[in-house]
Amino acid sequence: MNSSSAAPALVRYRNTIGGKQAEPIDGQWFESLNPYTGQAWAEIPRCGPADADAAVKAAHAAFQSAAWASLKPSARGKLLLKLAELIDRDAERLAAIEVRDNGKLMAEMLGQVRYLSEWYRYFGGLADKIEGAVIPTDKPEMFNYTRHEPLGVVVAITPWNSPLLLLGWKLAPALAAGNTAVIKPSEYTSASTLEFARLFEEAGFPPGVVNTITGFGVDVGDALVTHPLVAKIAFTGGDATGAHVSELAARHIKRVTLELGGKSPNIVFDDADLDNALMGAIAGIFGASGQTCIAGSRLLVQRSVHDQFVDRLVAFARTARMGDPMLATTQVGPITTLPHREKVLGYIDIARGEGAQCALGGGRPSDPALSGGWFVEPTIFVGVDNRMRIAQEEVFGPVLSVIPFDDEADAIRIANDINFGLAAGVWTRNIRRAFLMSERLQAGTVWVNTYRAVSYMSPFGGFKRSGIGRENGQEAIREYLQTKSVWMNLAEGMPNPFVLR
Ligand code: NDP
């Protein structure tokens, strides 16, 4: 075999534990696959409970070390600002790794990683603004004040769809608050996190403040969640895993924040700018190939414009270009993993079985150039009833359910008739209607005349089964702090010791 036809060597990654590059204790590795080619490109350490234990102990030692615990909050903030600079410097390299692992468009991942540094700047800026209060209690002989203190070791469990961005939503506030961390990325997309973890040393963080553990959730997940030295778990992923993590955490009295996805309604009224609404519907379900927790996977269209809107939607979506996610011309990339592609195709079968009509797509693309990748065609179902499984369950792929509605009350009824509550979109020119819908929709985020807008400054999280707690915005830092109330007796002597003071 000549050298040009030899398979390229796999990149071998290591974890960062206690500031050192760590090989898995059992010497096991697994391959990371490129969803566009189906080929292995990297080797990831397959960790077990002993590695998880080492990572948590390193994080705990760092939490107690003078190098971290005695660092002034403003100095902690400056480390985060330095990290932000390094992210900007390496954005292209990190984004390319994410594309190789999750198959999402380079345009999308580069945009995400370039924006990511703002999370570390924002929370870096908050690090020295964590203020307690002096409380004028009803006991004048007492001086009472509060302190907000870090929790300890935070385990951040991240999914495969936007690994570094969703990590930043957890890590930036956790570190700004003075915690240390162990990161467990998805087994499918670990490489960018392993590269990213190396930047912490360069930014000047003490060793052990940020540690990584890769491997399969079933091998290391429980060991991390139940570890006695772990104070909190910040999780983004599927609701079944989220419920499992939450259950274990409750048994061991640990804090959790959960971001568990959704089945978000994107609601188009007949008074909307229908050109914009069309772009919003496309962005909602075909952006990121629908592999996003905020996908607008239920498109509710007012009956008076339903048929014309669906015709335009189908015509537009038919032209979406599938292909190499690294190319700027590609609009729809592959599905991140082979099992997930099968799951998405399975939902298409379920929808057909339930009687929904497939108006576009509905399978794998026939183009032989795409046969190596895990593609699913942009798919649109019409005639969907909101009680069907295709309307109630998260597909996490480019599969849209279109549901007609009559008026505002009908739209609210359908939109809220679901266990999830992560996000919702409303398209209307009527300001009264925009306010009314924003108030009545049961969702953590409501977009009016836009879709998929997020910022480090604005709280994000779910109602109902979509999660617990909030990421982003000033309130996010509170999720990583605990409040201490300090009472100082200013009076002489102690009165009756047998009664509450
Ligand atoms: P999971 O919920 O299984 O994965 C999310 C993270 O949890 C991964 O890092 C995973 O690691 C980890 N994990 C798995 N098992 C455990 C465990 N026992 N203890 C602790 N951590 C664990 O998501 P999937 O990848 O299986 O996707 C399933 C569905 O979840 C998708 O089809 C989609 O509907 C939804 N989803 C939602 C996301 C969101 O943004 N809210 C993101 C991704 C998926 P590992 O990969 O190694 O198993």
Coordinates of C-alpha atoms and ligand atoms in Angstrom, one line a residue:
M1 CA 0.0 0.0 0.0
N2 CA 1.5 3.4 -0.9
S3 CA 1.5 6.1 1.7
S4 CA -1.1 8.3 -0.1
S5 CA -3.8 5.6 0.3
A6 CA -3.0 4.8 3.9
A7 CA -5.6 5.8 6.4
P8 CA -4.6 9.0 8.2
A9 CA -3.2 8.4 11.7
L10 CA -5.7 8.9 14.5
V11 CA -5.2 11.9 16.8
R12 CA -4.8 10.5 20.4
Y13 CA -6.2 12.7 23.1
R14 CA -5.6 12.7 26.8
N15 CA -7.6 14.1 29.8
T16 CA -6.5 17.0 32.0
I17 CA -6.4 15.9 35.6
G18 CA -4.7 18.0 38.3
G19 CA -3.0 20.0 35.6
K20 CA -1.4 17.0 34.0
Q21 CA -2.2 15.2 30.7
A22 CA -3.6 11.9 32.0
E23 CA -4.0 8.5 30.2
P24 CA -6.9 6.3 31.2
I25 CA -5.9 4.1 34.2
D26 CA -7.1 0.9 32.4
G27 CA -5.3 1.9 29.2
Q28 CA -8.5 1.8 27.2
W29 CA -9.4 4.2 24.3
F30 CA -12.3 4.5 21.9
E31 CA -12.6 6.1 18.5
S32 CA -14.4 9.3 17.7
L33 CA -16.1 9.2 14.3
N34 CA -16.6 12.0 11.7
P35 CA -20.4 12.0 10.9
Y36 CA -19.7 13.3 7.4
T37 CA -17.4 10.4 6.4
G38 CA -18.3 7.8 9.0
Q39 CA -14.6 7.4 9.6
A40 CA -12.6 7.4 12.8
W41 CA -10.4 10.4 13.2
A42 CA -9.4 10.5 16.9
E43 CA -8.9 8.3 20.0
I44 CA -10.5 9.3 23.2
P45 CA -9.6 7.9 26.7
R46 CA -12.1 5.4 27.9
C47 CA -12.2 6.3 31.6
G48 CA -13.8 4.3 34.4
P49 CA -14.7 5.1 38.0
A50 CA -11.1 5.2 39.2
D51 CA -10.3 8.0 36.7
A52 CA -13.5 9.8 37.8
D53 CA -12.4 9.5 41.4
A54 CA -8.9 10.9 40.5
A55 CA -10.5 13.9 38.7
V56 CA -12.9 14.7 41.5
K57 CA -10.1 14.5 44.1
A58 CA -7.9 16.8 42.0
A59 CA -10.8 19.3 41.7
H60 CA -11.4 19.0 45.5
A61 CA -7.7 19.5 46.3
A62 CA -7.7 22.6 44.0
F63 CA -10.8 23.9 45.7
Q64 CA -9.0 23.8 49.1
S65 CA -5.7 25.0 47.8
A66 CA -4.5 28.5 48.7
A67 CA -3.7 29.1 45.1
W68 CA -7.4 29.1 44.2
A69 CA -9.2 29.6 47.5
S70 CA -7.2 32.6 48.5
L71 CA -7.2 34.2 45.0
K72 CA -8.9 37.6 45.2
P73 CA -12.2 37.6 43.2
S74 CA -10.9 40.2 40.9
A75 CA -7.9 38.1 40.1
R76 CA -10.2 35.1 39.5
G77 CA -12.1 37.3 37.1
K78 CA -8.9 38.3 35.3
L79 CA -8.1 34.6 34.7
L80 CA -11.5 34.2 33.0
L81 CA -10.7 37.3 30.8
K82 CA -7.4 35.8 29.8
L83 CA -9.1 32.6 29.0
A84 CA -11.5 34.5 26.8
E85 CA -8.6 35.9 24.8
L86 CA -7.2 32.4 24.3
I87 CA -10.6 31.2 23.1
D88 CA -10.7 34.0 20.5
R89 CA -7.2 33.1 19.4
D90 CA -8.1 29.4 18.9
A91 CA -11.7 29.8 17.8
E92 CA -11.2 28.4 14.3
R93 CA -9.1 25.4 15.5
L94 CA -11.7 24.5 18.2
A95 CA -14.6 25.0 15.9
A96 CA -13.1 22.7 13.2
I97 CA -12.6 20.0 15.9
E98 CA -16.3 20.3 16.8
V99 CA -17.4 20.0 13.2
R100 CA -15.2 16.8 12.8
D101 CA -17.0 15.3 15.8
N102 CA -20.6 16.5 15.5
G103 CA -21.0 17.3 11.8
K104 CA -22.7 20.6 12.4
L105 CA -21.9 23.4 9.9
M106 CA -18.5 25.1 10.3
A107 CA -20.4 28.4 9.9
E108 CA -22.5 27.5 13.0
M109 CA -19.7 26.1 15.1
L110 CA -17.3 29.0 14.3
G111 CA -20.0 31.5 15.2
Q112 CA -20.6 29.6 18.5
V113 CA -17.0 29.4 19.5
R114 CA -16.3 33.1 18.6
Y115 CA -19.3 34.1 20.7
L116 CA -18.3 31.7 23.5
S117 CA -15.5 34.0 24.8
E118 CA -18.2 36.5 25.8
W119 CA -19.5 34.1 28.4
Y120 CA -16.1 34.0 30.1
R121 CA -15.8 37.8 29.9
Y122 CA -19.3 38.4 31.3
F123 CA -18.9 36.0 34.2
G124 CA -15.3 37.1 34.7
G125 CA -16.6 40.6 35.2
L126 CA -19.1 39.3 37.7
A127 CA -16.5 37.4 39.8
D128 CA -15.8 40.5 42.0
K129 CA -19.4 41.6 42.2
I130 CA -20.8 38.8 44.3
E131 CA -22.1 40.8 47.2
G132 CA -23.9 39.8 50.3
A133 CA -26.2 42.1 52.3
V134 CA -26.5 43.7 55.7
I135 CA -29.9 42.8 56.9
P136 CA -31.7 45.2 59.3
T137 CA -33.4 42.5 61.3
D138 CA -36.0 42.9 64.1
K139 CA -33.2 42.2 66.6
P140 CA -31.4 45.5 67.2
E141 CA -28.8 43.9 69.4
M142 CA -27.7 41.7 66.5
F143 CA -25.6 42.5 63.4
N144 CA -26.7 40.2 60.6
Y145 CA -25.1 39.9 57.1
T146 CA -25.0 37.3 54.3
R147 CA -22.1 35.9 52.3
H148 CA -22.4 34.0 49.0
E149 CA -19.8 31.2 49.0
P150 CA -18.8 28.7 46.3
L151 CA -20.2 25.2 46.6
G152 CA -17.0 23.1 45.9
V153 CA -16.6 20.7 43.1
V154 CA -19.1 21.1 40.2
V155 CA -19.5 18.3 37.6
A156 CA -20.5 19.6 34.2
I157 CA -22.1 17.0 32.0
T158 CA -22.4 18.2 28.4
P159 CA -24.1 16.9 25.2
W160 CA -22.9 16.4 21.7
N161 CA -24.8 19.1 19.9
S162 CA -22.8 22.2 21.0
P163 CA -20.1 20.9 23.4
L164 CA -18.1 24.0 24.1
L165 CA -20.9 26.5 24.1
L166 CA -23.0 24.5 26.5
L167 CA -20.0 23.9 28.7
G168 CA -19.3 27.6 28.8
W169 CA -22.9 28.2 30.1
K170 CA -21.9 26.1 33.2
L171 CA -18.2 26.6 33.6
A172 CA -18.0 30.4 33.3
P173 CA -20.4 31.1 36.2
A174 CA -19.1 28.1 38.2
L175 CA -15.5 29.4 38.1
A176 CA -16.5 33.0 38.5
A177 CA -18.2 31.9 41.8
G178 CA -15.0 30.2 43.0
N179 CA -15.8 26.6 42.4
T180 CA -13.6 24.0 40.7
A181 CA -14.9 21.6 38.0
V182 CA -14.8 18.2 36.5
I183 CA -16.1 18.1 32.9
K184 CA -17.7 15.0 31.4
P185 CA -18.3 15.7 27.6
S186 CA -20.4 13.4 25.5
E187 CA -18.6 10.3 24.3
Y188 CA -19.4 11.3 20.7
T189 CA -17.8 14.8 20.9
S190 CA -15.1 14.8 23.5
A191 CA -12.2 16.1 21.5
S192 CA -12.9 19.9 21.6
T193 CA -13.4 19.8 25.4
L194 CA -10.0 18.0 25.8
E195 CA -8.3 20.6 23.6
F196 CA -10.1 23.4 25.4
A197 CA -9.1 22.1 28.9
R198 CA -5.4 22.7 28.0
L199 CA -6.0 26.4 27.7
F200 CA -6.6 26.8 31.4
E201 CA -2.9 26.2 32.3
E202 CA -1.9 28.8 29.7
A203 CA -4.4 31.3 31.1
G204 CA -2.8 30.9 34.5
F205 CA -5.4 28.8 36.4
P206 CA -4.0 26.8 39.2
P207 CA -3.7 23.0 38.4
G208 CA -6.8 21.0 39.2
V209 CA -9.3 23.9 38.9
V210 CA -10.6 22.4 35.7
N211 CA -10.4 18.6 35.0
T212 CA -11.9 16.4 32.3
I213 CA -13.2 12.8 32.3
T214 CA -14.1 11.2 29.0
G215 CA -15.7 7.8 28.4
F216 CA -19.2 6.4 28.3
G217 CA -21.9 7.9 30.5
V218 CA -22.7 4.5 31.9
D219 CA -19.1 3.9 33.0
V220 CA -18.3 7.2 34.7
G221 CA -21.6 9.0 35.1
D222 CA -22.8 7.5 38.3
A223 CA -19.3 7.6 39.8
L224 CA -19.2 11.3 39.2
V225 CA -22.7 12.1 40.3
T226 CA -22.5 10.1 43.5
H227 CA -19.0 11.0 44.5
P228 CA -19.0 12.3 48.1
L229 CA -16.7 15.2 47.2
V230 CA -19.0 16.5 44.4
A231 CA -21.3 19.4 45.4
K232 CA -23.3 20.0 42.3
I233 CA -24.1 18.6 38.9
A234 CA -24.9 20.8 35.9
F235 CA -26.3 18.8 33.1
T236 CA -27.5 19.3 29.6
G237 CA -28.9 16.3 27.6
G238 CA -31.9 14.1 27.2
D239 CA -34.7 14.0 29.7
A240 CA -34.2 10.3 30.5
T241 CA -30.6 10.8 31.5
G242 CA -31.5 14.0 33.2
A243 CA -34.0 12.2 35.4
H244 CA -31.5 9.5 36.2
V245 CA -28.9 12.1 37.2
S246 CA -31.4 14.1 39.2
E247 CA -32.6 10.9 41.1
L248 CA -29.0 10.0 42.0
A249 CA -28.2 13.5 43.0
A250 CA -31.3 13.7 45.2
R251 CA -30.3 10.4 47.0
H252 CA -27.0 12.0 47.8
I253 CA -28.4 15.5 48.6
K254 CA -26.5 17.2 45.7
R255 CA -27.6 20.3 43.8
V256 CA -28.5 20.0 40.1
T257 CA -29.3 22.2 37.2
L258 CA -30.9 20.4 34.3
E259 CA -31.4 21.5 30.7
L260 CA -33.3 18.8 29.0
G261 CA -34.5 20.0 25.6
G262 CA -38.0 20.5 24.3
K263 CA -40.6 20.3 21.6
S264 CA -41.0 24.0 21.1
P265 CA -44.0 25.6 19.3
N266 CA -43.2 28.2 16.6
I267 CA -46.5 30.0 16.0
V268 CA -47.3 31.8 12.8
F269 CA -50.4 34.2 12.8
D270 CA -52.0 35.3 9.6
D271 CA -51.0 39.0 10.4
A272 CA -47.3 38.1 10.5
D273 CA -44.7 39.2 8.0
L274 CA -44.9 35.8 6.3
D275 CA -41.5 36.2 4.6
N276 CA -39.8 36.6 7.9
A277 CA -41.9 33.8 9.5
L278 CA -40.8 31.5 6.7
M279 CA -37.1 32.1 7.6
G280 CA -38.0 31.7 11.3
A281 CA -39.6 28.3 10.6
I282 CA -36.6 27.2 8.6
A283 CA -34.2 28.4 11.3
G284 CA -36.3 26.7 13.9
I285 CA -36.0 23.2 12.5
F286 CA -33.4 22.9 9.8
G287 CA -30.7 25.1 11.5
A288 CA -28.2 22.6 13.1
S289 CA -30.1 19.9 11.3
G290 CA -32.7 20.2 14.1
Q291 CA -30.2 18.9 16.6
T292 CA -30.8 21.7 19.1
C293 CA -32.8 21.8 22.3
I294 CA -34.6 24.9 21.2
A295 CA -35.7 23.5 17.8
G296 CA -39.0 24.9 16.7
S297 CA -40.2 21.4 15.9
R298 CA -43.9 22.1 16.2
L299 CA -44.9 24.7 13.6
L300 CA -48.3 26.0 14.5
V301 CA -49.8 27.9 11.5
Q302 CA -53.1 29.8 11.6
R303 CA -55.6 28.0 9.4
S304 CA -56.3 31.1 7.1
V305 CA -52.7 31.0 5.8
H306 CA -51.8 27.4 6.5
D307 CA -51.9 26.0 3.0
Q308 CA -50.0 28.9 1.3
F309 CA -47.4 29.0 4.1
V310 CA -46.8 25.2 3.9
D311 CA -46.4 25.4 0.1
R312 CA -43.8 28.1 0.4
L313 CA -42.1 26.3 3.3
V314 CA -41.9 23.0 1.3
A315 CA -40.6 24.8 -1.8
F316 CA -37.9 26.6 0.2
A317 CA -36.8 23.6 2.3
R318 CA -36.6 21.5 -0.9
T319 CA -33.7 23.7 -2.0
A320 CA -31.6 23.3 1.2
R321 CA -28.2 22.0 0.3
M322 CA -26.9 19.0 2.2
G323 CA -23.2 18.3 2.1
D324 CA -19.8 18.7 3.7
P325 CA -20.3 20.7 6.9
M326 CA -16.9 22.4 6.4
L327 CA -18.1 24.1 3.2
A328 CA -19.7 27.6 3.4
T329 CA -22.3 26.6 0.8
T330 CA -23.7 23.7 2.9
Q331 CA -26.9 24.4 4.7
V332 CA -27.8 21.1 6.2
G333 CA -25.1 18.8 7.7
P334 CA -25.3 15.1 8.8
I335 CA -26.8 13.8 12.0
T336 CA -24.1 13.6 14.7
T337 CA -24.2 9.9 15.4
L338 CA -25.3 6.7 13.6
P339 CA -27.6 5.6 16.4
H340 CA -29.2 9.0 16.5
R341 CA -29.7 9.0 12.7
E342 CA -31.6 5.7 13.2
K343 CA -33.6 7.2 15.9
V344 CA -34.6 10.1 13.7
L345 CA -35.5 7.8 10.9
G346 CA -37.5 5.7 13.4
Y347 CA -39.6 8.8 14.3
I348 CA -40.3 9.4 10.6
D349 CA -41.8 5.9 10.5
I350 CA -43.8 6.5 13.6
A351 CA -45.2 9.7 12.1
R352 CA -46.3 7.9 9.0
G353 CA -47.8 5.1 11.1
E354 CA -49.8 7.7 13.0
G355 CA -51.3 9.1 9.8
A356 CA -49.3 12.3 9.4
Q357 CA -48.6 13.2 5.7
C358 CA -45.1 13.6 4.6
A359 CA -44.9 16.8 2.5
L360 CA -41.1 16.7 2.1
G361 CA -38.2 14.4 2.6
G362 CA -38.8 11.5 4.9
G363 CA -35.7 9.4 4.5
R364 CA -32.0 9.4 3.6
P365 CA -30.8 11.5 0.6
S366 CA -30.3 9.5 -2.6
D367 CA -27.3 11.6 -3.7
P368 CA -24.4 9.1 -3.8
A369 CA -22.0 11.8 -2.7
L370 CA -23.7 11.8 0.7
S371 CA -23.7 8.1 1.2
G372 CA -20.8 8.1 3.6
G373 CA -22.4 10.5 6.0
W374 CA -25.3 10.1 8.4
F375 CA -27.8 12.4 6.6
V376 CA -31.5 12.7 7.0
E377 CA -33.4 14.8 4.4
P378 CA -35.2 17.9 5.7
T379 CA -38.6 16.5 6.4
I380 CA -42.0 18.2 6.8
F381 CA -45.1 16.4 8.1
V382 CA -48.5 18.0 7.7
G383 CA -51.9 16.9 9.0
V384 CA -50.3 16.4 12.4
D385 CA -52.4 16.2 15.5
N386 CA -50.8 17.6 18.6
R387 CA -51.4 14.3 20.5
M388 CA -49.4 12.3 18.1
R389 CA -46.0 11.1 19.3
I390 CA -44.3 13.0 16.4
A391 CA -45.8 16.2 18.1
Q392 CA -45.1 15.2 21.7
E393 CA -41.6 13.7 21.7
E394 CA -38.2 15.3 21.0
V395 CA -36.9 14.0 17.6
F396 CA -33.7 16.1 17.7
G397 CA -33.4 16.1 13.9
P398 CA -34.6 17.9 10.8
V399 CA -38.2 16.7 11.1
L400 CA -41.0 19.3 11.4
S401 CA -44.6 18.8 12.5
V402 CA -47.0 21.3 11.1
I403 CA -50.2 21.8 13.1
P404 CA -53.1 24.2 12.1
F405 CA -54.8 26.4 14.6
D406 CA -57.8 28.8 14.6
D407 CA -57.2 31.7 16.9
E408 CA -55.1 32.9 19.9
A409 CA -56.9 30.6 22.4
D410 CA -56.5 27.6 20.1
A411 CA -52.8 28.4 19.6
I412 CA -52.1 28.7 23.3
R413 CA -54.0 25.5 24.0
I414 CA -52.0 23.5 21.5
A415 CA -48.7 25.1 22.3
N416 CA -49.0 24.4 26.1
D417 CA -50.5 20.9 25.7
I418 CA -47.1 19.2 26.2
N419 CA -44.7 18.2 29.0
F420 CA -41.9 20.3 27.7
G421 CA -41.5 24.1 28.1
L422 CA -38.1 25.3 26.8
A423 CA -38.9 27.9 24.2
A424 CA -41.6 29.2 21.9
G425 CA -41.7 31.5 18.8
V426 CA -44.5 33.9 17.9
W427 CA -44.9 35.6 14.5
T428 CA -47.3 38.5 14.5
R429 CA -47.5 42.3 13.7
N430 CA -50.0 42.8 16.5
I431 CA -48.4 44.2 19.6
R432 CA -51.3 43.2 21.9
R433 CA -51.1 39.7 20.6
A434 CA -47.3 39.5 21.0
F435 CA -47.6 40.5 24.7
L436 CA -50.6 38.2 25.4
M437 CA -48.9 35.2 23.8
S438 CA -45.6 35.9 25.6
E439 CA -47.5 36.0 28.9
R440 CA -49.5 32.8 28.3
L441 CA -46.9 30.5 26.7
Q442 CA -45.4 28.0 29.2
A443 CA -41.8 28.3 28.1
G444 CA -38.5 29.6 29.6
T445 CA -37.8 31.6 26.4
V446 CA -40.3 33.3 24.1
W447 CA -39.1 34.9 20.8
V448 CA -41.3 37.4 19.0
N449 CA -40.6 37.7 15.3
T450 CA -37.3 35.9 15.6
Y451 CA -36.0 32.5 16.6
R452 CA -32.9 30.9 18.1
A453 CA -31.5 34.1 19.7
V454 CA -29.5 33.5 22.9
S455 CA -27.1 35.6 24.9
Y456 CA -24.8 35.3 27.9
M457 CA -26.8 38.1 29.4
S458 CA -30.2 36.6 29.3
P459 CA -31.5 33.8 31.5
F460 CA -32.1 30.5 29.7
G461 CA -33.8 27.4 31.0
G462 CA -36.9 25.3 31.0
F463 CA -40.5 25.2 32.3
K464 CA -42.0 21.8 33.1
R465 CA -40.0 18.8 31.9
S466 CA -37.5 21.0 30.1
G467 CA -35.4 21.5 33.2
I468 CA -34.5 23.0 36.5
G469 CA -32.6 26.2 37.1
R470 CA -31.3 28.9 34.8
E471 CA -28.1 29.3 32.8
N472 CA -26.8 32.7 31.5
G473 CA -27.5 36.1 32.8
Q474 CA -26.7 37.4 36.3
E475 CA -29.0 35.0 38.1
A476 CA -26.9 32.0 36.7
I477 CA -24.1 32.7 39.1
R478 CA -26.5 32.1 42.0
E479 CA -26.8 28.5 40.9
Y480 CA -23.1 28.0 41.9
L481 CA -23.2 29.8 45.2
Q482 CA -24.6 29.0 48.7
T483 CA -25.7 31.7 51.1
K484 CA -24.4 32.0 54.6
S485 CA -26.2 34.1 57.2
V486 CA -23.9 35.5 59.9
W487 CA -25.2 36.8 63.2
M488 CA -23.1 38.8 65.6
N489 CA -24.4 39.6 69.1
L490 CA -23.6 43.2 69.9
A491 CA -25.4 43.1 73.3
E492 CA -23.7 42.3 76.6
G493 CA -24.5 38.9 78.1
M494 CA -26.7 36.1 77.0
P495 CA -30.4 36.0 78.0
N496 CA -32.4 32.8 78.8
P497 CA -30.6 30.0 76.9
F498 CA -33.8 27.8 76.8
V499 CA -35.7 29.9 74.3
L500 CA -35.2 30.8 70.7
R501 CA -33.5 34.2 70.3
Ligands
NDP1 P1 -27.8 11.8 26.9 O1 -28.7 12.5 27.8 O2 -27.6 10.4 27.1 O3 -26.3 12.5 27.0 C1 -26.0 13.8 27.6 C2 -24.8 13.6 28.4 O4 -25.1 12.8 29.5 C3 -23.6 13.0 27.7 O5 -22.4 13.6 28.2 C4 -23.7 11.6 28.2 O6 -22.5 10.9 28.1 C5 -24.1 11.8 29.6 N1 -24.6 10.6 30.3 C6 -25.1 9.5 29.8 N2 -25.5 8.6 30.7 C7 -25.1 9.1 31.9 C8 -25.2 8.7 33.3 N3 -25.7 7.6 33.6 N4 -24.8 9.6 34.2 C9 -24.3 10.8 33.9 N5 -24.1 11.2 32.6 C10 -24.6 10.4 31.6 O7 -28.2 12.2 25.5 P2 -28.0 11.3 24.2 O8 -26.8 11.6 23.5 O9 -28.3 9.9 24.4 O10 -29.3 11.9 23.4 C11 -30.6 11.4 23.7 C12 -31.6 12.5 23.4 O11 -31.4 13.6 24.3 C13 -31.5 13.1 22.1 O12 -32.1 12.3 21.1 C14 -32.2 14.4 22.3 O13 -33.6 14.2 22.2 C15 -31.8 14.8 23.7 N6 -30.7 15.7 23.8 C16 -30.9 16.9 24.3 C17 -29.9 17.9 24.3 C18 -30.2 19.2 24.8 O14 -29.5 20.2 24.4 N7 -31.1 19.4 25.8 C19 -28.6 17.6 23.9 C20 -28.4 16.2 23.5 C21 -29.4 15.3 23.4 P3 -22.3 9.8 26.9 O15 -22.5 10.5 25.6 O16 -20.9 9.4 27.1 O17 -23.3 8.7 27.2

